[in-house]
XYZ file of C-alpha atoms in Angstrom:
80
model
C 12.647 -2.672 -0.272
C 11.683 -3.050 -4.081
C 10.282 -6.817 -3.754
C 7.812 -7.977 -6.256
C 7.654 -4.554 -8.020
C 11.479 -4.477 -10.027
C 13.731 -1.745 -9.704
C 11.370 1.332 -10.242
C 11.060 4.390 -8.914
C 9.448 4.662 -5.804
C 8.747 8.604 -6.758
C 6.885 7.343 -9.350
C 5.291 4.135 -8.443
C 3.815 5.281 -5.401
C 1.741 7.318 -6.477
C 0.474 6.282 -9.502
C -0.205 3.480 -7.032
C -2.075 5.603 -4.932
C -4.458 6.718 -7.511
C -5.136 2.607 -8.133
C -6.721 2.919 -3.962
C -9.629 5.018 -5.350
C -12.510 3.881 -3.924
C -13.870 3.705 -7.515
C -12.233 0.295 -8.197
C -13.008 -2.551 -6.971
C -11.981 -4.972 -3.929
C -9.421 -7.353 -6.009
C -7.682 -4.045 -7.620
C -7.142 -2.218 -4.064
C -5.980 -5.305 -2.234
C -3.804 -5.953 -4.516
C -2.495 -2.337 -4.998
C -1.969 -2.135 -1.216
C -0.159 -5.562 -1.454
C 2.342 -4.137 -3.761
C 2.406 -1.076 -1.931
C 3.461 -3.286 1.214
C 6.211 -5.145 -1.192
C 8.172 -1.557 -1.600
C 8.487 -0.931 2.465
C 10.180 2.069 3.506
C 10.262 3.147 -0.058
C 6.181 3.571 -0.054
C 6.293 5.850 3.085
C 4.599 8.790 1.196
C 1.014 6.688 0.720
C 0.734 5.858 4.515
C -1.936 8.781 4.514
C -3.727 6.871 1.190
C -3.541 3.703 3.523
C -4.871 5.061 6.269
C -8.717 4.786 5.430
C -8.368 1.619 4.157
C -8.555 -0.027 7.770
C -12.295 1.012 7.821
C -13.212 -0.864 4.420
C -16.254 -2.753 4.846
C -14.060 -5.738 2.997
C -11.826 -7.692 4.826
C -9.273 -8.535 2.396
C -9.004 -5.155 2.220
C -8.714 -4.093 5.774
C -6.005 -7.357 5.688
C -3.979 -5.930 3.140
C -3.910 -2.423 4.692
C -3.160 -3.256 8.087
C -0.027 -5.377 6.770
C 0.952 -3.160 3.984
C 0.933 0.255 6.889
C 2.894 -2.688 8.924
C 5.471 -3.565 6.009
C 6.398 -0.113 5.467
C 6.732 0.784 8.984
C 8.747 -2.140 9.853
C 11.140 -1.531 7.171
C 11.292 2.235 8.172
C 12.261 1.404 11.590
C 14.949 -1.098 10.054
C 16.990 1.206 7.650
């Protein structure tokens, strides 16, 4: 479940990860920080509650990437 990040530590990753979804950066940054969040599945179960508000964004790309990243880990949760 580590694609696109390398073989990390999910204990770590994640949440330095979540701190990236603060509402203080911008658009690109937490798209792409709930991308990779997506690209670590099962492994990035512990941000689902980070996630969570992100299906409200008033951005699209953003609501996009949430809804598929809370899919992505899900999926892969269901599948280990």
């Amino acid at each position: 479940a580590n694609s696109g990040i390398g073989n990390t530590d999910p204990n770590t990753v994640v949440p330095i990860l979540m701190e990236c979804l603060a509402p203080a950066n911008d658009t690109v940054n937490r798209s792409e920080v709930l991308r990779a969040l997506a690209g670590l599945g099962s492994d990035a179960q512990m941000a689902v509650p980070a996630i969570l508000p992100y299906l409200q964004d008033s951005n699209l790309d953003v609501r996009t990437a949430a809804t598929n990243a809370l899919s992505r880990i899900q999926h892969a949760a269901l599948n280990q």
